[in-house]
PDB file of C-alpha atoms and ligand atoms in Angstrom:
ATOM      1  CA  MET A 264     -36.403 -33.309 -12.699  1.00 83.00           C
ATOM      2  CA  ARG A 265     -35.649 -35.470  -9.699  1.00 97.00           C
ATOM      3  CA  ARG A 266     -38.736 -36.930  -8.032  1.00 98.00           C
ATOM      4  CA  VAL A 267     -38.891 -36.261  -4.300  1.00 98.00           C
ATOM      5  CA  ILE A 268     -38.525 -39.442  -2.241  1.00 98.00           C
ATOM      6  CA  ILE A 269     -39.566 -39.663   1.410  1.00 98.00           C
ATOM      7  CA  ALA A 270     -38.649 -42.914   3.133  1.00 99.00           C
ATOM      8  CA  GLY A 271     -39.506 -43.979   6.663  1.00 99.00           C
ATOM      9  CA  ASN A 272     -36.838 -45.992   8.443  1.00 98.00           C
ATOM     10  CA  TRP A 273     -38.699 -47.682  11.267  1.00 99.00           C
ATOM     11  CA  LYS A 274     -35.467 -49.089  12.758  1.00 98.00           C
ATOM     12  CA  MET A 275     -36.127 -51.722  15.460  1.00 98.00           C
ATOM     13  CA  TYR A 276     -39.653 -50.548  16.186  1.00 98.00           C
ATOM     14  CA  LYS A 277     -43.091 -52.083  15.535  1.00 98.00           C
ATOM     15  CA  THR A 278     -44.333 -55.615  15.939  1.00 98.00           C
ATOM     16  CA  ILE A 279     -46.305 -57.068  13.048  1.00 98.00           C
ATOM     17  CA  ASP A 280     -49.650 -55.867  14.429  1.00 98.00           C
ATOM     18  CA  GLU A 281     -48.265 -52.398  15.120  1.00 98.00           C
ATOM     19  CA  SER A 282     -46.777 -52.256  11.624  1.00 98.00           C
ATOM     20  CA  ILE A 283     -50.092 -53.095   9.985  1.00 98.00           C
ATOM     21  CA  GLU A 284     -51.881 -50.525  12.106  1.00 98.00           C
ATOM     22  CA  LEU A 285     -49.379 -47.841  11.093  1.00 98.00           C
ATOM     23  CA  VAL A 286     -49.495 -48.479   7.334  1.00 98.00           C
ATOM     24  CA  ASN A 287     -53.268 -48.797   7.350  1.00 98.00           C
ATOM     25  CA  LEU A 288     -53.499 -45.304   8.809  1.00 98.00           C
ATOM     26  CA  LEU A 289     -50.777 -43.997   6.523  1.00 98.00           C
ATOM     27  CA  LYS A 290     -52.230 -45.317   3.294  1.00 98.00           C
ATOM     28  CA  ARG A 291     -55.513 -43.536   3.936  1.00 98.00           C
ATOM     29  CA  SER A 292     -53.867 -40.217   4.655  1.00 98.00           C
ATOM     30  CA  VAL A 293     -51.575 -40.145   1.593  1.00 98.00           C
ATOM     31  CA  VAL A 294     -54.018 -41.680  -0.860  1.00 96.00           C
ATOM     32  CA  ASP A 295     -54.014 -38.924  -3.494  1.00 92.00           C
ATOM     33  CA  ILE A 296     -50.333 -38.039  -3.443  1.00 97.00           C
ATOM     34  CA  ASP A 297     -48.457 -38.690  -6.688  1.00 96.00           C
ATOM     35  CA  ASP A 298     -45.754 -36.055  -6.613  1.00 97.00           C
ATOM     36  CA  VAL A 299     -43.780 -37.672  -3.819  1.00 98.00           C
ATOM     37  CA  GLU A 300     -42.412 -41.194  -3.890  1.00 98.00           C
ATOM     38  CA  ILE A 301     -43.313 -42.750  -0.535  1.00 98.00           C
ATOM     39  CA  VAL A 302     -41.354 -45.673   0.939  1.00 99.00           C
ATOM     40  CA  VAL A 303     -41.670 -47.458   4.284  1.00 99.00           C
ATOM     41  CA  CYS A 304     -38.870 -49.624   5.653  1.00 99.00           C
ATOM     42  CA  PRO A 305     -40.250 -51.832   8.451  1.00 98.00           C
ATOM     43  CA  PRO A 306     -38.234 -54.479  10.289  1.00 98.00           C
ATOM     44  CA  PHE A 307     -37.775 -57.776   8.419  1.00 98.00           C
ATOM     45  CA  THR A 308     -40.506 -59.536  10.392  1.00 98.00           C
ATOM     46  CA  SER A 309     -43.169 -57.087   9.197  1.00 98.00           C
ATOM     47  CA  LEU A 310     -42.216 -56.894   5.515  1.00 98.00           C
ATOM     48  CA  SER A 311     -44.674 -59.444   4.139  1.00 98.00           C
ATOM     49  CA  ASP A 312     -47.637 -58.202   6.142  1.00 98.00           C
ATOM     50  CA  VAL A 313     -46.916 -54.577   5.295  1.00 98.00           C
ATOM     51  CA  ARG A 314     -46.652 -55.577   1.654  1.00 98.00           C
ATOM     52  CA  GLU A 315     -50.173 -57.029   1.852  1.00 98.00           C
ATOM     53  CA  SER A 316     -51.515 -53.840   3.423  1.00 98.00           C
ATOM     54  CA  ILE A 317     -49.959 -51.516   0.815  1.00 98.00           C
ATOM     55  CA  MET A 318     -50.812 -53.611  -2.233  1.00 97.00           C
ATOM     56  CA  ASP A 319     -52.281 -51.287  -4.910  1.00 95.00           C
ATOM     57  CA  THR A 320     -51.419 -48.118  -3.006  1.00 98.00           C
ATOM     58  CA  ASN A 321     -48.835 -45.387  -3.664  1.00 98.00           C
ATOM     59  CA  ILE A 322     -46.602 -46.666  -0.837  1.00 98.00           C
ATOM     60  CA  LYS A 323     -43.520 -48.726  -1.651  1.00 98.00           C
ATOM     61  CA  LEU A 324     -41.642 -51.187   0.492  1.00 99.00           C
ATOM     62  CA  GLY A 325     -38.005 -51.135   1.560  1.00 99.00           C
ATOM     63  CA  ALA A 326     -35.820 -53.163   3.922  1.00 99.00           C
ATOM     64  CA  GLN A 327     -33.291 -51.778   6.400  1.00 98.00           C
ATOM     65  CA  ASP A 328     -30.328 -53.997   5.521  1.00 98.00           C
ATOM     66  CA  CYS A 329     -29.317 -57.015   3.465  1.00 98.00           C
ATOM     67  CA  TYR A 330     -26.485 -59.482   3.150  1.00 98.00           C
ATOM     68  CA  TRP A 331     -24.384 -59.759  -0.012  1.00 98.00           C
ATOM     69  CA  GLU A 332     -24.252 -63.533  -0.451  1.00 98.00           C
ATOM     70  CA  LYS A 333     -26.991 -65.188  -2.485  1.00 97.00           C
ATOM     71  CA  GLU A 334     -27.634 -67.927   0.089  1.00 98.00           C
ATOM     72  CA  GLY A 335     -25.718 -70.175   2.453  1.00 98.00           C
ATOM     73  CA  ALA A 336     -24.787 -70.869   6.041  1.00 98.00           C
ATOM     74  CA  PHE A 337     -24.978 -67.278   7.299  1.00 98.00           C
ATOM     75  CA  THR A 338     -27.187 -67.579  10.359  1.00 98.00           C
ATOM     76  CA  GLY A 339     -29.339 -64.542  10.930  1.00 98.00           C
ATOM     77  CA  GLU A 340     -28.645 -62.858   7.612  1.00 98.00           C
ATOM     78  CA  VAL A 341     -31.212 -62.015   4.919  1.00 98.00           C
ATOM     79  CA  SER A 342     -30.375 -62.106   1.210  1.00 98.00           C
ATOM     80  CA  CYS A 343     -31.459 -59.637  -1.447  1.00 98.00           C
ATOM     81  CA  ALA A 344     -33.457 -62.351  -3.237  1.00 98.00           C
ATOM     82  CA  MET A 345     -35.378 -62.922   0.010  1.00 98.00           C
ATOM     83  CA  LEU A 346     -36.121 -59.206   0.270  1.00 98.00           C
ATOM     84  CA  LYS A 347     -37.231 -59.119  -3.329  1.00 98.00           C
ATOM     85  CA  SER A 348     -39.559 -62.062  -2.718  1.00 98.00           C
ATOM     86  CA  ALA A 349     -40.990 -60.237   0.314  1.00 98.00           C
ATOM     87  CA  GLY A 350     -41.982 -57.375  -1.996  1.00 98.00           C
ATOM     88  CA  CYS A 351     -39.162 -54.907  -1.415  1.00 98.00           C
ATOM     89  CA  GLU A 352     -38.219 -52.378  -4.049  1.00 98.00           C
ATOM     90  CA  TYR A 353     -35.678 -50.505  -1.912  1.00 99.00           C
ATOM     91  CA  VAL A 354     -33.091 -51.446   0.692  1.00 99.00           C
ATOM     92  CA  ILE A 355     -31.272 -49.109   3.077  1.00 99.00           C
ATOM     93  CA  ILE A 356     -27.555 -49.872   3.109  1.00 98.00           C
ATOM     94  CA  GLY A 357     -24.760 -48.601   5.338  1.00 98.00           C
ATOM     95  CA  HIS A 358     -26.931 -46.766   7.841  1.00 98.00           C
ATOM     96  CA  SER A 359     -24.724 -45.093  10.454  1.00 98.00           C
ATOM     97  CA  GLU A 360     -26.218 -47.355  13.136  1.00 98.00           C
ATOM     98  CA  ARG A 361     -24.985 -50.374  11.155  1.00 98.00           C
ATOM     99  CA  ARG A 362     -21.591 -48.740  10.690  1.00 97.00           C
ATOM    100  CA  GLN A 363     -21.389 -47.751  14.381  1.00 96.00           C
ATOM    101  CA  PHE A 364     -22.894 -50.739  16.222  1.00 97.00           C
ATOM    102  CA  PHE A 365     -22.287 -53.589  13.783  1.00 98.00           C
ATOM    103  CA  GLY A 366     -18.925 -52.659  12.360  1.00 97.00           C
ATOM    104  CA  GLU A 367     -19.983 -52.119   8.775  1.00 98.00           C
ATOM    105  CA  THR A 368     -17.238 -50.742   6.580  1.00 98.00           C
ATOM    106  CA  ASN A 369     -17.396 -49.044   3.199  1.00 98.00           C
ATOM    107  CA  GLU A 370     -16.234 -52.301   1.687  1.00 98.00           C
ATOM    108  CA  MET A 371     -19.197 -54.179   3.181  1.00 98.00           C
ATOM    109  CA  VAL A 372     -21.570 -51.414   2.134  1.00 98.00           C
ATOM    110  CA  ASN A 373     -20.189 -51.670  -1.379  1.00 98.00           C
ATOM    111  CA  LYS A 374     -20.727 -55.442  -1.503  1.00 98.00           C
ATOM    112  CA  LYS A 375     -24.282 -55.003  -0.240  1.00 98.00           C
ATOM    113  CA  ALA A 376     -25.040 -52.292  -2.800  1.00 98.00           C
ATOM    114  CA  LYS A 377     -23.785 -54.498  -5.618  1.00 98.00           C
ATOM    115  CA  ALA A 378     -25.769 -57.489  -4.350  1.00 98.00           C
ATOM    116  CA  ALA A 379     -28.925 -55.378  -4.094  1.00 98.00           C
ATOM    117  CA  LEU A 380     -28.528 -54.075  -7.639  1.00 98.00           C
ATOM    118  CA  ARG A 381     -27.896 -57.591  -8.943  1.00 98.00           C
ATOM    119  CA  GLU A 382     -31.274 -58.646  -7.532  1.00 98.00           C
ATOM    120  CA  GLY A 383     -33.065 -55.605  -8.922  1.00 98.00           C
ATOM    121  CA  LEU A 384     -33.370 -53.780  -5.588  1.00 98.00           C
ATOM    122  CA  LYS A 385     -32.706 -50.050  -5.371  1.00 98.00           C
ATOM    123  CA  PRO A 386     -30.142 -49.239  -2.672  1.00 98.00           C
ATOM    124  CA  ILE A 387     -30.501 -46.229  -0.412  1.00 99.00           C
ATOM    125  CA  VAL A 388     -26.842 -45.763   0.489  1.00 98.00           C
ATOM    126  CA  CYS A 389     -26.242 -43.812   3.701  1.00 98.00           C
ATOM    127  CA  VAL A 390     -23.251 -41.544   4.254  1.00 98.00           C
ATOM    128  CA  GLY A 391     -22.427 -38.932   6.869  1.00 98.00           C
ATOM    129  CA  GLU A 392     -19.956 -37.587   9.373  1.00 98.00           C
ATOM    130  CA  LYS A 393     -19.876 -37.814  13.171  1.00 97.00           C
ATOM    131  CA  LEU A 394     -19.853 -34.761  15.404  1.00 97.00           C
ATOM    132  CA  ASP A 395     -16.101 -35.084  16.020  1.00 97.00           C
ATOM    133  CA  ASP A 396     -15.459 -35.202  12.276  1.00 97.00           C
ATOM    134  CA  ARG A 397     -17.459 -32.024  11.774  1.00 97.00           C
ATOM    135  CA  ARG A 398     -15.731 -30.265  14.663  1.00 96.00           C
ATOM    136  CA  ALA A 399     -12.365 -31.254  13.235  1.00 98.00           C
ATOM    137  CA  GLY A 400     -13.326 -29.825   9.840  1.00 98.00           C
ATOM    138  CA  LYS A 401     -13.359 -33.275   8.266  1.00 98.00           C
ATOM    139  CA  THR A 402     -16.984 -33.396   7.049  1.00 98.00           C
ATOM    140  CA  PHE A 403     -16.133 -33.375   3.360  1.00 98.00           C
ATOM    141  CA  ASP A 404     -13.288 -35.890   3.796  1.00 98.00           C
ATOM    142  CA  VAL A 405     -15.557 -38.377   5.576  1.00 98.00           C
ATOM    143  CA  VAL A 406     -18.429 -37.910   3.134  1.00 98.00           C
ATOM    144  CA  LYS A 407     -16.056 -38.320   0.203  1.00 98.00           C
ATOM    145  CA  ASP A 408     -14.618 -41.503   1.701  1.00 98.00           C
ATOM    146  CA  HIS A 409     -18.145 -42.897   2.209  1.00 98.00           C
ATOM    147  CA  VAL A 410     -19.411 -41.936  -1.237  1.00 98.00           C
ATOM    148  CA  VAL A 411     -16.385 -42.966  -3.274  1.00 98.00           C
ATOM    149  CA  ASN A 412     -15.774 -46.265  -1.516  1.00 98.00           C
ATOM    150  CA  SER A 413     -19.392 -47.314  -0.933  1.00 98.00           C
ATOM    151  CA  LEU A 414     -20.208 -46.796  -4.617  1.00 98.00           C
ATOM    152  CA  SER A 415     -16.932 -48.124  -5.988  1.00 98.00           C
ATOM    153  CA  GLY A 416     -17.331 -50.100  -9.212  1.00 98.00           C
ATOM    154  CA  LEU A 417     -20.993 -49.205  -9.760  1.00 98.00           C
ATOM    155  CA  THR A 418     -21.830 -48.498 -13.394  1.00 98.00           C
ATOM    156  CA  ARG A 419     -23.704 -45.489 -14.721  1.00 98.00           C
ATOM    157  CA  GLU A 420     -26.707 -47.763 -15.201  1.00 98.00           C
ATOM    158  CA  ASP A 421     -26.458 -48.898 -11.574  1.00 98.00           C
ATOM    159  CA  MET A 422     -26.262 -45.309 -10.392  1.00 98.00           C
ATOM    160  CA  MET A 423     -29.604 -44.462 -11.990  1.00 97.00           C
ATOM    161  CA  LYS A 424     -31.173 -46.789  -9.398  1.00 98.00           C
ATOM    162  CA  VAL A 425     -29.197 -45.603  -6.372  1.00 98.00           C
ATOM    163  CA  VAL A 426     -30.464 -43.100  -3.831  1.00 99.00           C
ATOM    164  CA  ILE A 427     -27.921 -41.483  -1.516  1.00 99.00           C
ATOM    165  CA  ALA A 428     -28.967 -40.495   2.008  1.00 98.00           C
ATOM    166  CA  TYR A 429     -26.824 -37.856   3.669  1.00 98.00           C
ATOM    167  CA  GLU A 430     -27.292 -38.462   7.383  1.00 98.00           C
ATOM    168  CA  PRO A 431     -24.968 -36.504   9.651  1.00 98.00           C
ATOM    169  CA  VAL A 432     -24.608 -38.800  12.663  1.00 97.00           C
ATOM    170  CA  TRP A 433     -24.898 -35.892  15.113  1.00 97.00           C
ATOM    171  CA  ALA A 434     -28.383 -35.140  13.775  1.00 97.00           C
ATOM    172  CA  ILE A 435     -29.793 -38.663  14.050  1.00 95.00           C
ATOM    173  CA  GLY A 436     -32.261 -39.118  16.876  1.00 94.00           C
ATOM    174  CA  THR A 437     -30.883 -36.069  18.667  1.00 94.00           C
ATOM    175  CA  GLY A 438     -33.493 -33.485  17.732  1.00 93.00           C
ATOM    176  CA  VAL A 439     -30.637 -31.398  16.328  1.00 93.00           C
ATOM    177  CA  VAL A 440     -31.430 -31.053  12.643  1.00 94.00           C
ATOM    178  CA  ALA A 441     -28.813 -29.797  10.201  1.00 95.00           C
ATOM    179  CA  THR A 442     -29.654 -26.294   9.054  1.00 97.00           C
ATOM    180  CA  LYS A 443     -30.834 -26.015   5.480  1.00 98.00           C
ATOM    181  CA  ASP A 444     -27.486 -24.457   4.598  1.00 98.00           C
ATOM    182  CA  GLN A 445     -25.494 -27.253   6.260  1.00 98.00           C
ATOM    183  CA  ALA A 446     -27.545 -29.856   4.407  1.00 98.00           C
ATOM    184  CA  GLU A 447     -27.372 -28.086   1.052  1.00 98.00           C
ATOM    185  CA  GLU A 448     -23.611 -27.586   1.339  1.00 98.00           C
ATOM    186  CA  VAL A 449     -22.986 -31.307   1.710  1.00 98.00           C
ATOM    187  CA  HIS A 450     -25.616 -32.338  -0.846  1.00 98.00           C
ATOM    188  CA  LYS A 451     -24.022 -30.030  -3.403  1.00 98.00           C
ATOM    189  CA  TYR A 452     -20.629 -31.474  -2.534  1.00 98.00           C
ATOM    190  CA  ILE A 453     -21.933 -35.027  -3.075  1.00 98.00           C
ATOM    191  CA  ARG A 454     -23.382 -34.015  -6.446  1.00 98.00           C
ATOM    192  CA  GLY A 455     -19.991 -32.634  -7.386  1.00 98.00           C
ATOM    193  CA  LEU A 456     -18.366 -35.938  -6.417  1.00 98.00           C
ATOM    194  CA  LEU A 457     -20.847 -37.807  -8.633  1.00 98.00           C
ATOM    195  CA  LYS A 458     -19.924 -35.517 -11.492  1.00 98.00           C
ATOM    196  CA  ASP A 459     -16.246 -36.341 -11.012  1.00 98.00           C
ATOM    197  CA  MET A 460     -16.914 -40.072 -10.623  1.00 98.00           C
ATOM    198  CA  TYR A 461     -19.422 -40.314 -13.488  1.00 98.00           C
ATOM    199  CA  ASP A 462     -20.708 -37.330 -15.434  1.00 98.00           C
ATOM    200  CA  ALA A 463     -23.072 -34.361 -15.251  1.00 98.00           C
ATOM    201  CA  ASN A 464     -26.067 -36.447 -16.247  1.00 98.00           C
ATOM    202  CA  ILE A 465     -25.598 -38.890 -13.370  1.00 98.00           C
ATOM    203  CA  ALA A 466     -24.895 -36.019 -10.975  1.00 98.00           C
ATOM    204  CA  ASP A 467     -28.157 -34.352 -12.028  1.00 98.00           C
ATOM    205  CA  SER A 468     -30.208 -37.547 -11.868  1.00 98.00           C
ATOM    206  CA  VAL A 469     -29.219 -39.212  -8.593  1.00 98.00           C
ATOM    207  CA  ARG A 470     -31.502 -38.314  -5.725  1.00 98.00           C
ATOM    208  CA  ILE A 471     -29.914 -37.251  -2.450  1.00 98.00           C
ATOM    209  CA  GLN A 472     -32.052 -37.482   0.677  1.00 98.00           C
ATOM    210  CA  TYR A 473     -31.325 -35.718   3.929  1.00 98.00           C
ATOM    211  CA  GLY A 474     -31.764 -37.665   7.182  1.00 98.00           C
ATOM    212  CA  GLY A 475     -31.460 -36.664  10.833  1.00 98.00           C
ATOM    213  CA  SER A 476     -34.256 -35.270  13.029  1.00 97.00           C
ATOM    214  CA  VAL A 477     -36.541 -34.507  10.078  1.00 98.00           C
ATOM    215  CA  LYS A 478     -39.893 -33.342  11.425  1.00 98.00           C
ATOM    216  CA  PRO A 479     -43.066 -31.732  10.031  1.00 98.00           C
ATOM    217  CA  GLU A 480     -41.660 -28.423  11.317  1.00 98.00           C
ATOM    218  CA  ASN A 481     -38.406 -28.496   9.348  1.00 98.00           C
ATOM    219  CA  ILE A 482     -39.141 -30.423   6.141  1.00 98.00           C
ATOM    220  CA  ARG A 483     -40.334 -27.429   4.141  1.00 98.00           C
ATOM    221  CA  GLU A 484     -37.139 -25.452   4.411  1.00 98.00           C
ATOM    222  CA  LEU A 485     -34.948 -28.499   3.805  1.00 98.00           C
ATOM    223  CA  ILE A 486     -36.826 -29.646   0.713  1.00 98.00           C
ATOM    224  CA  ALA A 487     -36.738 -26.122  -0.713  1.00 98.00           C
ATOM    225  CA  GLU A 488     -32.967 -26.460  -1.131  1.00 98.00           C
ATOM    226  CA  GLU A 489     -31.845 -27.159  -4.672  1.00 98.00           C
ATOM    227  CA  ASP A 490     -29.950 -30.363  -3.951  1.00 98.00           C
ATOM    228  CA  VAL A 491     -32.199 -31.857  -1.269  1.00 98.00           C
ATOM    229  CA  ASP A 492     -34.414 -34.401  -3.033  1.00 98.00           C
ATOM    230  CA  GLY A 493     -36.181 -35.990  -0.102  1.00 98.00           C
ATOM    231  CA  ALA A 494     -35.717 -37.303   3.390  1.00 98.00           C
ATOM    232  CA  LEU A 495     -34.933 -40.499   5.240  1.00 98.00           C
ATOM    233  CA  VAL A 496     -37.038 -40.194   8.356  1.00 98.00           C
ATOM    234  CA  GLY A 497     -36.577 -42.126  11.592  1.00 98.00           C
ATOM    235  CA  GLY A 498     -38.603 -41.197  14.674  1.00 98.00           C
ATOM    236  CA  ALA A 499     -41.186 -39.085  12.859  1.00 98.00           C
ATOM    237  CA  SER A 500     -42.007 -41.987  10.502  1.00 98.00           C
ATOM    238  CA  LEU A 501     -43.341 -44.068  13.411  1.00 98.00           C
ATOM    239  CA  LYS A 502     -46.580 -42.105  13.566  1.00 98.00           C
ATOM    240  CA  ALA A 503     -48.871 -41.857  10.547  1.00 98.00           C
ATOM    241  CA  ASP A 504     -49.703 -38.277  11.385  1.00 98.00           C
ATOM    242  CA  SER A 505     -46.168 -36.873  11.495  1.00 98.00           C
ATOM    243  CA  PHE A 506     -44.983 -38.935   8.513  1.00 98.00           C
ATOM    244  CA  THR A 507     -47.968 -37.724   6.477  1.00 98.00           C
ATOM    245  CA  GLN A 508     -47.235 -34.128   7.415  1.00 98.00           C
ATOM    246  CA  ILE A 509     -43.640 -34.563   6.262  1.00 98.00           C
ATOM    247  CA  ILE A 510     -44.796 -35.998   2.939  1.00 98.00           C
ATOM    248  CA  LYS A 511     -47.333 -33.190   2.483  1.00 98.00           C
ATOM    249  CA  GLY A 512     -44.671 -30.658   3.423  1.00 98.00           C
ATOM    250  CA  CYS A 513     -42.897 -31.558   0.173  1.00 98.00           C
ATOM    251  CA  LEU A 514     -45.859 -30.739  -2.087  1.00 96.00           C
TER     252      LEU A 514
HETATM  253  P1  LIG B 829     -34.298 -39.608  13.143  1.00 62.67           P
HETATM  254  O1  LIG B 829     -35.254 -39.036  12.113  1.00 62.67           O
HETATM  255  O2  LIG B 829     -35.006 -40.302  14.267  1.00 62.67           O
HETATM  256  O3  LIG B 829     -33.294 -38.586  13.573  1.00 62.67           O
HETATM  257  O4  LIG B 829     -33.470 -40.766  12.392  1.00 62.67           O
HETATM  258  C1  LIG B 829     -32.884 -40.486  11.175  1.00 62.67           C
HETATM  259  C2  LIG B 829     -32.415 -41.749  10.584  1.00 62.67           C
HETATM  260  O5  LIG B 829     -31.473 -42.366  11.058  1.00 62.67           O
HETATM  261  C3  LIG B 829     -33.128 -42.263   9.405  1.00 62.67           C
HETATM  262  O6  LIG B 829     -32.447 -43.317   8.821  1.00 62.67           O
END
């Protein structure tokens, strides 16, 4: 059985004080929940303080990006060892906003995933097509390109620690959520790719999250799909109330 994982990607929102306020509210409202793995991914500046606030709770910490080198003259970058020392267990890699605005390629995503795994971090690897791709009937081609090349060279053992987030770009921050059928179709396709790349056991074990306008109102029908194992939530993770409702919607 794959354990449901709900992660909040706070993007470039929340100062340190605002971050602490949010997780303090959140931790009280999800206190008894064991059946869902809960992750928050604040901006780098808030990681250490959020870690303090969620110590001994059922909430885990993730970062939104990392760099692949161990250390060096790379002004502005943050290494996986630094994230680990800040208390991170997860790191989001290859988010479409990084691909779109910061020129990240599959090759870079792949290097980041490998670096994260080397440091004992669990990568949440994001894949997904743009609206034009979907309109041109290229959804599966783009998703295949992202999955195959972002995960290239990862071992079976590595894959047991990887989470894949299917985030159709046209659904991110637009309020236009993929239908449950659209999500399930691509999730099933990704599982099939994992079977071809690895084996049935890996395909059955790897968790695939859906991301893109997930809200309390739509989580139930998405999570009911066979191959949807959780959600990567943007906007609705910025309020304790809506994020809690999404988590509870998976129970
Ligand atoms: P929204 O939930 O705001 O659409 O963002 C999704 C996302 O990009 C999560 O990584």
